[in-house]
Amino acid sequence: SKSNEINPGRKQSIFIDFLARLPHMMTKAFTPEKVRSSFIRNGMLDVESCFWPDLFGMIQTKRGEIKDSELDLIITNFPKLFALMQKLGNIPESVYDELGFPPDF
């Protein structure tokens, strides 16, 4: 409806205001402490040295119960997954499929 529309001049003003505030918002949102904390929470960094991945920290991010067979699969394949992460910066879904991980693990 017409009452929900914003006139073009107002849209431009809102957009300019957003762009002007963006550097400040990014500086507040991505402080080293906040970034480090999020990497620790998801197990990508260990708490003590903030250098190594924390396997059990990563496992704890899974929703629901982890079966013993799933835990064995993770521990057995961790060296391969870690090496791929170092090499590629991610682990392709096809690798999880090839290794026998259940969907949406």
XYZ file of C-alpha atoms in Angstrom:
105
model
C 0.000 0.000 0.000
C 1.018 3.602 -0.531
C 1.121 4.342 3.210
C 3.998 1.859 3.679
C 6.175 3.339 0.936
C 9.104 5.610 1.761
C 9.719 8.473 -0.626
C 12.972 8.259 -2.637
C 14.573 11.247 -0.869
C 13.915 9.692 2.529
C 15.284 6.313 1.346
C 18.490 8.006 0.230
C 18.774 9.816 3.564
C 18.284 6.556 5.504
C 20.864 4.776 3.332
C 23.430 7.578 3.755
C 22.869 7.545 7.512
C 23.409 3.772 7.563
C 26.631 4.036 5.541
C 27.901 6.803 7.801
C 27.327 4.638 10.906
C 28.621 1.393 9.391
C 32.318 1.810 10.296
C 31.399 2.489 13.937
C 29.039 -0.510 14.037
C 31.681 -2.795 12.501
C 34.323 -1.590 14.961
C 32.024 -2.354 17.904
C 30.791 -5.684 16.513
C 34.153 -7.165 15.536
C 36.503 -6.408 18.384
C 39.306 -8.961 18.828
C 37.720 -10.078 22.108
C 34.309 -10.710 20.529
C 35.769 -12.550 17.556
C 38.041 -14.670 19.764
C 35.147 -15.443 22.120
C 32.947 -16.679 19.262
C 35.749 -18.898 17.936
C 36.249 -20.354 21.424
C 32.487 -20.948 21.876
C 32.267 -23.014 18.678
C 35.488 -24.943 19.326
C 37.533 -23.407 16.526
C 40.045 -22.201 19.153
C 40.999 -23.691 22.487
C 40.495 -21.643 25.657
C 44.057 -21.836 26.945
C 46.236 -20.862 23.990
C 43.646 -19.541 21.493
C 45.675 -21.345 18.841
C 44.480 -24.945 18.430
C 41.025 -26.248 17.574
C 39.138 -27.839 20.449
C 37.643 -31.086 19.185
C 35.305 -31.538 22.127
C 34.324 -27.865 21.986
C 33.249 -28.400 18.378
C 31.375 -31.582 19.261
C 29.437 -29.766 21.985
C 27.937 -27.428 19.379
C 25.866 -30.290 17.964
C 22.242 -30.148 18.954
C 20.919 -33.328 20.461
C 22.679 -36.390 21.748
C 25.821 -37.682 20.068
C 25.927 -41.442 19.578
C 29.094 -43.342 20.438
C 29.421 -44.364 16.772
C 29.306 -40.689 15.734
C 31.927 -39.758 18.319
C 34.176 -42.576 17.083
C 33.700 -41.364 13.499
C 34.727 -37.843 14.490
C 37.775 -38.897 16.494
C 38.949 -41.352 13.832
C 38.640 -38.799 11.020
C 39.726 -35.691 12.881
C 43.301 -35.675 11.476
C 41.976 -35.799 7.897
C 39.336 -33.140 8.573
C 41.870 -30.900 10.296
C 44.327 -31.242 7.396
C 41.604 -30.356 4.877
C 40.573 -27.344 6.937
C 44.166 -26.126 7.006
C 44.577 -26.686 3.271
C 41.214 -25.467 1.954
C 39.813 -23.293 4.734
C 36.666 -25.439 4.761
C 35.579 -29.053 4.534
C 33.459 -29.907 1.499
C 30.180 -31.660 2.228
C 31.259 -34.466 -0.112
C 34.083 -35.348 2.301
C 31.626 -35.817 5.147
C 29.504 -37.992 2.851
C 32.521 -40.098 1.803
C 33.535 -40.609 5.439
C 30.043 -41.776 6.389
C 28.872 -38.856 8.521
C 25.073 -38.718 8.845
C 23.329 -35.854 7.008
C 23.236 -32.539 8.879
C 25.688 -33.684 11.514
